[in-house]
XYZ file of C-alpha atoms in Angstrom:
703
model
C 0.101 0.170 -0.512
C 1.209 2.905 -1.366
C 1.306 6.016 1.473
C -0.141 9.484 -0.330
C 3.302 12.328 0.485
C 1.545 15.237 -2.097
C -0.055 16.743 1.757
C 3.525 16.667 3.014
C 4.954 18.398 0.606
C 2.341 20.366 -0.085
C 3.120 21.232 3.803
C 6.799 21.128 3.335
C 7.023 24.014 0.764
C 4.620 26.309 1.992
C 6.960 26.151 5.357
C 10.488 25.926 3.190
C 9.366 29.097 2.373
C 9.104 30.516 5.145
C 11.947 29.397 6.430
C 13.747 30.758 3.525
C 12.364 34.241 3.166
C 13.254 34.917 7.245
C 16.822 33.596 6.114
C 16.699 36.239 3.765
C 15.875 38.526 6.038
C 18.583 37.821 8.729
C 21.098 37.764 6.141
C 20.328 41.307 5.539
C 19.427 42.486 9.050
C 23.520 40.351 9.610
C 25.138 43.219 7.297
C 24.265 45.946 9.329
C 23.931 44.293 12.540
C 25.955 45.858 14.894
C 25.947 44.467 17.892
C 27.295 40.863 18.388
C 24.786 39.055 20.510
C 22.069 40.344 18.251
C 24.872 39.305 15.234
C 24.729 35.728 17.531
C 20.731 35.542 17.638
C 20.876 35.273 14.280
C 23.122 33.632 13.446
C 21.465 30.094 15.325
C 18.258 31.450 13.795
C 19.879 31.101 10.656
C 21.177 27.836 11.663
C 17.583 26.646 13.195
C 16.118 27.260 9.472
C 18.916 25.560 7.022
C 19.034 23.101 9.410
C 15.013 22.669 9.855
C 15.050 22.504 5.715
C 17.806 20.172 5.749
C 16.123 17.528 8.116
C 12.572 17.559 6.744
C 13.504 17.221 2.866
C 15.864 14.256 4.358
C 12.574 12.287 5.014
C 10.879 12.951 1.281
C 14.923 11.950 -0.170
C 14.921 15.325 -1.655
C 19.171 14.772 -2.106
C 19.533 17.950 -4.127
C 18.263 20.339 -1.412
C 20.223 18.201 1.197
C 23.596 18.567 -0.889
C 23.233 21.855 -0.696
C 21.612 23.162 2.617
C 24.265 19.848 4.402
C 27.517 21.992 3.192
C 25.841 25.414 3.936
C 24.386 24.397 6.958
C 28.236 23.039 8.379
C 29.576 27.095 7.808
C 27.204 27.764 9.665
C 28.262 25.851 13.013
C 31.640 27.100 12.229
C 29.406 30.737 12.759
C 27.505 29.859 15.876
C 31.300 28.750 17.113
C 33.067 31.790 15.664
C 35.785 30.254 14.211
C 34.356 31.738 11.169
C 32.905 35.825 10.280
C 29.879 36.159 8.450
C 31.319 39.362 6.119
C 29.249 40.423 3.252
C 30.777 37.836 -0.127
C 29.753 34.698 2.345
C 26.301 36.614 2.752
C 25.431 36.224 -1.059
C 26.786 33.629 -1.466
C 24.221 32.258 1.351
C 21.353 34.342 0.117
C 22.260 32.959 -3.895
C 22.045 29.806 -1.250
C 18.712 31.134 -0.798
C 17.258 31.382 -4.194
C 18.447 28.146 -4.639
C 17.164 26.341 -2.611
C 13.189 27.396 -2.467
C 14.165 26.209 -6.459
C 14.936 22.739 -5.952
C 12.585 22.704 -3.674
C 9.923 23.755 -6.005
C 10.831 21.229 -8.011
C 11.713 18.481 -6.757
C 7.838 18.447 -4.959
C 6.123 18.464 -8.921
C 8.907 15.787 -9.359
C 10.390 17.719 -11.500
C 14.447 17.468 -12.211
C 16.053 20.595 -11.767
C 18.103 21.465 -15.486
C 21.336 22.124 -16.076
C 22.175 25.948 -15.599
C 20.305 25.030 -12.104
C 22.680 22.348 -11.525
C 25.768 24.554 -12.328
C 24.877 26.595 -9.653
C 23.962 23.735 -7.077
C 28.176 22.596 -8.136
C 29.384 25.578 -7.576
C 27.367 26.696 -4.421
C 28.761 23.566 -3.064
C 32.397 24.020 -4.457
C 31.858 28.167 -1.648
C 30.917 26.683 0.679
C 34.239 24.255 0.742
C 36.437 26.685 0.304
C 35.545 28.050 3.382
C 35.618 24.794 4.945
C 38.256 23.383 3.410
C 40.377 26.393 5.161
C 38.981 26.134 8.100
C 39.749 22.231 8.639
C 43.210 22.268 10.713
C 42.041 24.236 13.426
C 39.412 21.744 14.012
C 42.041 18.931 13.621
C 43.740 20.987 16.344
C 40.515 21.908 18.510
C 39.812 17.370 18.300
C 43.598 16.401 19.838
C 43.303 18.781 22.557
C 39.759 16.733 24.042
C 40.885 13.627 23.306
C 43.648 14.962 26.099
C 41.662 16.283 28.821
C 42.050 14.629 32.238
C 38.538 13.682 32.039
C 39.054 10.491 29.248
C 37.475 7.016 30.386
C 38.875 4.040 28.901
C 35.959 2.360 27.250
C 36.708 0.882 23.617
C 33.421 1.019 22.207
C 31.083 4.173 20.931
C 28.199 5.016 22.949
C 24.896 6.747 22.296
C 22.292 7.898 24.450
C 19.116 8.448 22.615
C 16.187 10.510 24.730
C 13.703 10.647 21.751
C 10.917 12.996 23.432
C 7.099 11.562 23.597
C 5.781 13.137 20.697
C 8.050 12.491 18.235
C 5.905 9.330 16.848
C 2.930 11.885 16.943
C 4.962 14.622 15.293
C 5.953 11.360 12.369
C 9.146 10.037 12.948
C 10.117 6.212 13.667
C 12.905 5.952 16.506
C 13.640 2.372 15.492
C 14.359 3.130 11.807
C 17.405 5.416 13.377
C 18.361 2.468 14.977
C 18.372 -0.013 12.750
C 19.843 2.215 10.204
C 23.253 2.442 12.462
C 23.210 -1.473 12.699
C 23.805 -1.309 9.312
C 26.814 1.376 8.595
C 28.236 -0.135 12.057
C 29.311 -3.649 13.723
C 28.157 -6.283 16.635
C 24.799 -3.601 18.445
C 24.049 -3.977 21.311
C 20.876 -1.933 22.983
C 19.133 -1.320 25.545
C 16.238 -0.401 25.604
C 14.536 1.698 29.154
C 10.989 3.659 29.513
C 9.267 5.388 32.039
C 5.374 7.013 32.512
C 3.104 3.573 32.254
C 2.948 3.433 35.837
C -1.095 2.185 35.143
C -3.071 0.908 32.089
C -5.237 4.041 31.747
C -1.952 6.517 31.528
C -0.985 4.870 28.632
C -1.403 6.731 25.284
C -0.450 4.420 22.239
C 0.245 7.653 19.789
C 3.282 8.998 23.291
C 6.706 7.058 23.174
C 8.072 5.892 25.564
C 10.824 4.771 25.418
C 14.616 5.375 25.082
C 17.913 3.614 24.291
C 21.691 3.647 25.149
C 23.573 2.372 22.040
C 26.952 0.264 21.963
C 29.075 -0.586 18.606
C 32.468 -1.103 16.863
C 33.442 1.282 13.959
C 35.881 3.186 12.131
C 33.376 6.447 11.361
C 33.156 9.883 12.859
C 31.952 11.971 15.535
C 29.912 13.372 13.234
C 28.764 11.055 10.896
C 27.808 8.853 13.671
C 25.588 11.859 14.224
C 24.364 12.714 10.977
C 22.907 9.371 11.348
C 20.498 11.146 13.552
C 20.199 14.277 11.992
C 16.066 14.150 10.978
C 15.849 14.190 14.445
C 17.955 15.868 16.330
C 15.212 18.557 16.849
C 13.514 15.831 18.359
C 15.239 13.745 20.979
C 18.278 13.894 22.319
C 21.112 12.974 21.285
C 24.819 11.910 22.783
C 27.512 10.398 21.435
C 30.099 9.197 23.689
C 33.523 7.764 21.511
C 36.125 5.434 22.426
C 38.458 6.978 25.091
C 35.735 9.499 25.653
C 34.697 12.047 28.222
C 33.320 11.419 31.689
C 31.771 14.649 30.538
C 29.687 13.707 29.004
C 29.501 10.681 30.840
C 28.220 11.462 33.632
C 25.506 14.455 31.460
C 24.127 12.240 29.346
C 23.025 9.948 32.903
C 20.863 12.632 34.080
C 18.319 11.543 31.731
C 17.266 8.370 33.054
C 15.831 8.462 36.212
C 16.877 4.684 37.038
C 20.609 4.160 37.753
C 20.549 0.378 37.385
C 20.023 0.575 33.640
C 21.834 2.646 32.980
C 24.989 0.517 34.716
C 23.802 -2.641 33.138
C 23.493 -0.991 29.904
C 27.029 0.233 29.918
C 28.274 -2.940 32.074
C 27.181 -4.480 28.934
C 28.518 -2.223 26.928
C 31.601 -2.758 27.616
C 34.109 -4.472 30.360
C 36.193 -1.049 31.323
C 33.215 0.903 32.864
C 32.694 -1.600 35.580
C 35.828 0.334 36.725
C 34.116 3.825 37.158
C 30.253 2.140 38.145
C 31.451 2.923 41.832
C 33.108 6.873 40.875
C 28.961 7.294 38.766
C 27.478 5.856 41.993
C 28.702 8.720 44.240
C 27.421 10.406 41.013
C 23.814 9.589 41.539
C 23.937 9.896 45.575
C 25.467 13.471 45.139
C 22.920 14.079 42.353
C 19.989 12.600 44.021
C 20.841 14.482 47.516
C 19.960 18.399 45.095
C 17.466 19.193 43.882
C 15.747 18.286 40.239
C 15.975 20.643 37.453
C 14.384 21.131 34.164
C 17.064 19.195 32.790
C 17.313 16.390 35.277
C 13.706 15.420 34.177
C 13.019 12.006 32.112
C 11.104 12.264 28.827
C 7.612 11.857 29.706
C 8.179 13.958 32.598
C 9.785 17.242 30.591
C 6.684 19.560 30.111
C 5.966 19.436 26.294
C 6.040 22.598 23.911
C 4.641 20.785 21.130
C 0.199 21.281 19.695
C 0.669 24.400 22.359
C 1.260 26.969 18.753
C -0.420 30.370 18.867
C -1.294 30.725 15.454
C -3.548 27.961 12.849
C -2.489 27.389 9.824
C -5.848 27.761 6.801
C -6.407 27.619 3.901
C -7.110 31.126 1.459
C -9.912 29.462 0.158
C -12.447 28.634 3.313
C -11.552 31.545 4.906
C -12.830 33.269 1.573
C -15.512 31.448 2.277
C -16.220 31.857 5.287
C -16.184 35.853 4.130
C -18.632 35.086 1.954
C -21.596 33.412 4.402
C -20.910 35.917 7.386
C -22.318 39.109 4.349
C -24.854 36.707 4.010
C -25.484 36.124 7.062
C -24.985 40.559 7.329
C -27.569 40.738 4.132
C -30.372 38.534 5.737
C -29.571 40.268 8.879
C -31.409 43.463 7.421
C -34.344 41.388 6.059
C -34.898 40.903 9.178
C -34.079 43.613 11.133
C -37.550 45.438 8.197
C -39.558 42.560 8.916
C -39.007 42.809 12.852
C -39.754 46.393 13.100
C -43.030 46.270 10.438
C -44.406 43.639 13.386
C -44.782 46.403 15.327
C -43.612 43.767 18.035
C -41.416 45.890 20.903
C -39.988 42.444 22.211
C -38.707 41.386 18.650
C -37.482 44.176 18.050
C -35.107 44.877 20.510
C -34.171 41.296 20.138
C -33.282 41.623 16.497
C -31.088 44.421 18.059
C -29.201 42.410 19.799
C -29.079 40.058 16.561
C -27.391 42.907 15.230
C -24.568 43.365 17.031
C -24.007 40.312 16.721
C -23.800 39.606 13.808
C -22.293 43.242 13.599
C -19.087 41.503 16.142
C -18.972 38.206 13.452
C -18.108 40.662 11.221
C -15.842 42.000 12.435
C -13.625 39.126 13.918
C -13.958 37.210 10.423
C -12.641 40.851 8.183
C -9.635 40.560 11.126
C -8.847 36.914 9.806
C -8.337 37.975 6.830
C -5.830 41.334 7.724
C -2.652 40.516 7.701
C 0.632 42.567 8.636
C 2.468 44.856 5.135
C 5.710 44.116 6.746
C 6.348 40.529 5.698
C 5.712 42.311 2.033
C 8.218 45.023 3.132
C 10.718 42.548 4.451
C 10.743 41.317 1.263
C 12.426 44.412 -0.090
C 15.708 45.332 1.635
C 16.420 41.712 -0.573
C 15.192 43.397 -4.244
C 17.613 47.768 -3.229
C 20.544 45.253 -1.930
C 20.544 43.608 -5.584
C 19.657 46.597 -7.740
C 21.975 48.935 -5.624
C 25.446 46.168 -6.362
C 23.883 46.139 -10.079
C 23.683 50.056 -10.130
C 26.519 50.496 -8.852
C 24.565 52.706 -6.672
C 24.663 53.009 -2.467
C 20.940 52.477 -1.244
C 19.726 52.401 2.737
C 16.089 51.196 3.454
C 13.949 52.491 6.039
C 10.887 50.309 6.849
C 8.310 52.896 8.534
C 4.613 51.758 9.581
C 5.256 47.548 9.586
C 2.182 46.560 12.293
C 0.487 48.042 9.671
C -2.414 45.205 8.785
C -4.886 45.541 5.343
C -6.878 42.860 3.813
C -4.870 39.897 3.148
C -5.408 40.134 -0.913
C -4.159 43.664 -0.981
C -1.094 42.446 0.572
C -1.035 40.011 -2.969
C -1.929 42.214 -5.434
C -0.032 45.614 -4.299
C 3.049 43.599 -4.729
C 3.919 43.821 -8.712
C 2.476 47.267 -7.878
C 5.368 48.352 -4.946
C 8.229 46.194 -7.134
C 7.877 49.027 -9.559
C 7.714 51.410 -8.240
C 11.483 50.939 -6.068
C 12.537 49.146 -9.142
C 12.725 52.977 -10.937
C 13.318 54.367 -7.699
C 15.990 53.356 -7.088
C 17.092 53.465 -11.070
C 15.422 56.375 -12.012
C 15.520 58.406 -8.647
C 18.215 57.729 -6.730
C 21.750 59.553 -8.402
C 24.933 57.384 -7.752
C 27.288 58.451 -5.255
C 30.276 60.556 -7.389
C 26.923 62.720 -8.450
C 25.053 62.953 -5.235
C 27.974 64.686 -3.453
C 29.052 66.720 -5.635
C 25.388 67.681 -4.859
C 26.330 68.214 -1.711
C 23.902 65.020 -0.407
C 24.459 62.296 1.324
C 26.595 59.089 -0.083
C 23.665 56.912 0.106
C 20.684 57.316 -0.702
C 17.465 57.153 1.162
C 14.429 55.032 -0.002
C 11.494 54.719 2.786
C 8.960 52.236 2.855
C 5.746 53.862 5.377
C 1.724 52.111 5.546
C -0.453 54.014 7.649
C -4.544 55.069 8.039
C -5.878 57.792 6.959
C -9.468 58.155 6.761
C -10.748 55.050 5.995
C -7.872 53.975 3.940
C -4.599 52.907 4.069
C -1.420 54.633 2.769
C 1.702 53.538 0.783
C 4.573 56.004 0.949
C 7.702 54.478 -1.796
C 9.747 58.108 -1.153
C 13.654 59.041 -2.096
C 15.577 61.887 -1.954
C 16.674 61.519 -5.638
C 16.496 63.763 -8.354
C 12.267 63.981 -9.004
C 10.935 64.134 -11.298
C 11.844 66.409 -14.837
C 8.425 67.493 -14.998
C 9.208 69.762 -18.118
C 11.490 66.793 -19.605
C 7.681 64.215 -19.315
C 5.720 67.476 -20.268
C 7.942 67.345 -23.805
C 8.097 62.949 -24.487
C 3.835 63.430 -23.343
C 3.593 65.848 -26.577
C 6.126 64.007 -28.750
C 3.978 60.950 -28.724
C 0.400 62.978 -28.249
C -0.827 62.017 -24.862
C -1.569 65.373 -24.372
C -1.509 68.549 -26.627
C 1.460 71.362 -27.599
C -1.549 74.205 -25.549
C -3.211 71.694 -23.435
C -2.545 73.680 -19.982
C -1.657 70.243 -17.259
C -1.240 70.727 -13.253
C 1.592 70.105 -11.533
C -0.283 66.678 -9.861
C -0.896 66.167 -14.004
C 2.576 66.304 -15.261
C 2.881 63.713 -12.293
C 0.444 61.315 -13.058
C 2.183 60.311 -17.268
C 4.524 58.727 -16.049
C 1.857 55.798 -15.334
C 0.179 56.007 -19.554
C 1.219 53.197 -21.550
C 4.506 52.381 -22.346
C 5.871 56.523 -21.452
C 9.236 56.097 -20.384
C 12.084 59.137 -20.180
C 14.692 56.996 -20.173
C 17.239 57.731 -22.603
C 18.511 53.210 -22.431
C 16.475 50.817 -22.115
C 18.340 48.768 -19.078
C 18.204 45.312 -17.279
C 15.977 47.468 -14.754
C 13.832 49.846 -16.860
C 13.260 52.315 -18.978
C 10.707 50.261 -21.694
C 7.773 52.328 -19.951
C 5.460 49.350 -18.373
C 6.194 48.996 -15.406
C 4.368 52.415 -13.716
C 1.568 50.555 -16.195
C 1.372 48.105 -14.768
C 1.217 50.544 -11.637
C -1.438 51.842 -12.322
C -3.547 49.092 -13.411
C -3.841 47.203 -10.779
C -4.407 50.102 -8.252
C -7.210 50.968 -9.822
C -8.529 47.072 -10.501
C -8.566 47.366 -6.286
C -10.391 50.280 -6.198
C -7.607 52.221 -4.625
C -5.647 55.188 -6.261
C -1.711 56.779 -7.429
C -1.081 60.560 -6.053
C 2.476 61.584 -6.969
C 4.801 63.965 -4.959
C 7.654 65.378 -6.236
C 10.433 68.071 -5.992
C 13.351 68.682 -8.653
C 16.879 67.617 -7.286
C 14.652 67.115 -3.787
C 13.157 63.421 -4.803
C 9.513 62.203 -5.227
C 6.918 60.628 -3.393
C 4.071 58.330 -4.228
C 0.898 57.334 -2.579
C -0.919 54.392 -2.709
C -4.253 54.960 -0.957
C -6.061 51.748 -0.831
C -9.400 50.462 1.111
C -8.967 48.778 3.942
C -11.312 45.597 2.496
C -12.885 44.037 -0.358
C -15.677 43.054 1.206
C -17.441 44.298 3.723
C -18.117 47.509 4.627
C -19.873 50.505 6.531
C -21.908 52.141 4.776
C -23.923 55.674 4.354
C -26.559 55.459 2.649
C -28.493 57.642 0.652
C -31.216 58.304 -1.716
C -31.568 60.362 -5.258
C -34.741 59.730 -7.683
C -36.056 57.492 -5.516
C -33.056 54.535 -5.447
C -30.655 54.016 -3.035
C -27.479 54.971 -3.290
C -24.198 54.319 -0.917
C -20.750 54.924 0.122
C -18.348 54.267 2.701
C -18.973 55.739 6.059
C -15.305 56.650 6.750
C -15.156 58.889 3.856
C -18.070 61.055 5.074
C -17.098 64.485 6.860
C -20.185 65.650 7.553
C -23.879 65.991 6.436
C -25.912 69.473 5.489
C -29.053 70.999 4.120
C -28.176 72.539 1.306
C -30.295 75.271 1.847
C -28.829 76.420 5.540
C -26.255 76.504 3.565
C -26.046 78.050 0.090
C -28.907 79.855 -1.176
C -30.181 79.009 -4.383
C -29.416 81.275 -6.208
C -25.932 82.399 -4.850
C -25.323 78.359 -6.807
C -26.759 79.027 -10.157
C -24.961 77.581 -12.861
C -22.834 77.551 -10.315
C -20.369 74.221 -8.907
C -18.431 75.218 -5.416
C -19.914 76.642 -2.620
C -18.384 78.556 0.322
C -18.490 76.947 3.576
C -17.049 78.797 6.581
C -14.273 80.214 4.231
C -12.526 77.639 2.599
C -14.561 77.193 -1.077
C -15.779 73.621 -1.586
C -16.415 71.782 -4.986
C -19.406 70.505 -5.125
C -21.519 67.929 -8.021
C -25.127 66.933 -7.743
C -25.483 63.387 -8.498
C -29.052 64.210 -10.355
C -27.280 65.895 -13.153
C -24.216 63.166 -13.436
C -26.821 60.199 -13.799
C -28.429 62.469 -16.582
C -31.557 62.806 -15.007
C -32.784 66.211 -16.110
C -35.782 66.768 -12.838
C -35.512 68.833 -11.131
C -36.887 68.877 -7.033
C -37.070 72.040 -4.840
C -34.596 73.592 -3.267
C -35.554 72.591 0.882
C -35.121 68.848 -0.065
C -31.116 69.237 -0.998
C -28.689 67.576 1.339
C -25.296 67.731 0.968
C -22.176 65.110 2.017
C -18.825 66.799 2.999
C -16.663 63.790 1.176
C -13.275 63.411 1.822
C -10.441 60.961 -0.453
C -7.153 61.730 1.223
C -6.315 65.281 1.074
C -9.192 66.015 -1.667
C -12.886 66.873 -0.655
C -15.721 67.348 -1.502
C -19.497 68.127 -2.259
C -22.523 65.098 -2.920
C -25.919 67.203 -3.359
C -28.316 64.372 -2.243
C -32.269 64.590 -2.634
C -32.169 62.441 1.038
C -30.714 60.886 4.072
C -30.966 57.041 5.207
C -27.716 57.189 7.464
C -25.373 54.443 8.027
C -25.694 50.928 6.696
C -23.605 47.975 7.166
C -22.606 46.840 3.445
C -22.398 43.752 1.516
C -19.908 44.817 -1.528
C -20.978 42.554 -4.818
C -19.428 43.607 -7.930
C -20.913 44.094 -10.530
C -19.419 41.759 -13.418
C -17.803 42.960 -16.757
C -20.904 44.289 -18.422
C -20.223 47.874 -15.545
C -16.275 47.264 -15.013
C -16.544 50.911 -17.266
C -18.875 52.467 -15.811
C -17.338 55.324 -14.053
C -18.283 56.779 -10.575
C -19.416 53.256 -9.231
C -17.152 50.907 -7.725
C -20.355 47.551 -6.721
C -23.384 46.793 -4.905
C -25.519 45.606 -2.335
C -28.259 44.308 -0.933
C -30.517 45.933 1.119
C -33.394 43.838 3.936
C -35.956 44.755 1.015
C -34.127 42.504 -0.702
C -33.979 45.452 -3.627
C -30.445 46.950 -5.043
C -28.288 49.362 -4.014
C -25.540 51.488 -6.235
C -21.996 51.524 -4.372
C -19.974 54.877 -5.283
C -16.138 55.829 -6.046
C -16.042 58.396 -4.222
C -12.575 58.973 -4.973
C -13.817 59.113 -8.610
C -17.208 61.353 -7.873
C -14.576 64.242 -5.819
C -12.436 64.475 -9.180
C -14.933 65.012 -10.896
C -16.426 67.441 -9.089
C -12.729 68.835 -9.034
C -12.233 68.821 -12.994
C -15.111 70.350 -13.453
C -14.806 73.639 -10.903
C -11.545 74.187 -12.667
C -13.650 73.424 -16.674
C -15.388 76.446 -14.880
C -12.420 78.764 -13.249
C -10.826 78.741 -16.493
C -13.634 80.078 -18.564
C -13.948 82.683 -16.186
């Protein structure tokens, strides 16, 4: 019967990618780390990551992955012991190893053999690591000689291995016997002594728990590291100590502490080697002394050691299951609104009160379910450390990346779709924006350029800023290139913000030559298209000679929002509640004569552009001025007014897409189903504000 490992391999691939990303972040942090203590912590984390990947890959027999990670792990072991310094050259080598390992894992999981180019790259990496290992061989041999001449040397002639798997080793899919069986094939005269603990009463027996520990003795001509390699896949799940011939008594003492039954350990050692008979008395004295001391956590047996398994605070859930949950919560919100409406129609106060409580509970469930899909943007930002490093090295520039607001949360859907636009923006900032060190010094700037990724919440939206201190946008050149390409006419007058936005036009580029980084005019077009698909907006701020900032503004979620509903010509419309600043009666703010043929009002000494939704929707019929309401909305730094017929108030809104037929509709972003079963259109506030401002500016030019 064959075992289906597809699920386990998929989990291995996912976890390995996470470990490799952590490894990349650690390597990049290590390059700029000045604290020795923190640097050692990073190196230990790197070692654990690559060791875990190697062990898991070995279980699935991914040979190429094991080969590469094993030699990389060996060199990291030297770094952990302080025998090797991880400089920039080695960090670059490990970054290449990280990329190659990910490629090998993906190919192995899909049962595809790596091509010759990847195999050659792996061979080159192994050869590069070998140079460092070979250079470090001599000090290692000297160190082992010093240990062998210690005064605490024993007289044993055979190898002894103390093997204490933890309680959960079987539960985690590892069989201790398989390692012992393999050791038997690699050695001679293997003797196995077993000891168990924890099964004091039958009712305490758990068939999935391990209760056995082992003392193994054998003859062989292998080294200690080769013997430990037999147990490398179980090292994180067991206590393993190797006592070589003429070994150290300190290793023996420490290992004996893992067992409570002193008679068992003495019997096992007698069977292992007759020379231990002479030290029985010494060990007996050690045991007597240890009994008089209070037990420490390291003295506990595997059965008594507190288990850390199954105490994780995180749970991996498939994104599809989470999306289905959000959809069902959305339907529950719609049904709740319908039920609440029916309850009010009955006039039953008890029922209305019960529905109000249910509505609050549904709202809490809605908020909790949406938070499940919220992730910190810092994980996405951290990926750009490597991008900045590689591109800066390729272009011969010095760039320092600063990350602000990494803890800012946004919908996972946005995280996945915003990564590609950010990549194009960052690459362009380094290539076109930040100057080379010589130019910066000549201009009185620091030799190292500054690139900042920043995220924060603002007015119900999340804002992502990418800013640099480079040369900024050359607006004259941008405008001239746009005229040459026919994007604007020569006699057309554009504001600075409109000129800056020309860089997002398809095929637009001001680069003199095409490079591996940019110059083809396709990247920024992708940025604009992807952000628009997320109902977001892009703004560009730039000062020539000082730098540029690109702001990406996105809604917090695409699924369920708090809406504000109003009516226009007996039809309901909804906008996000977070965009609403205030609501006013139009006739109380301005008289009908004062806004005749105008698209703006003077509100508290501030010029406020407004748009009549009746006019926007092509409704010729007008209503009395005293019945109209003014909804003031804000998106980012822009503010405008919407003139509507009547206000309906707050409303929980489940966003439903309109489908491909209505994708091109201006100022409309979706629809929702009301409690009555009717459909209400969700308006795009950003587009409405821009329309109001453009109408106002057009009228101003005529005047």
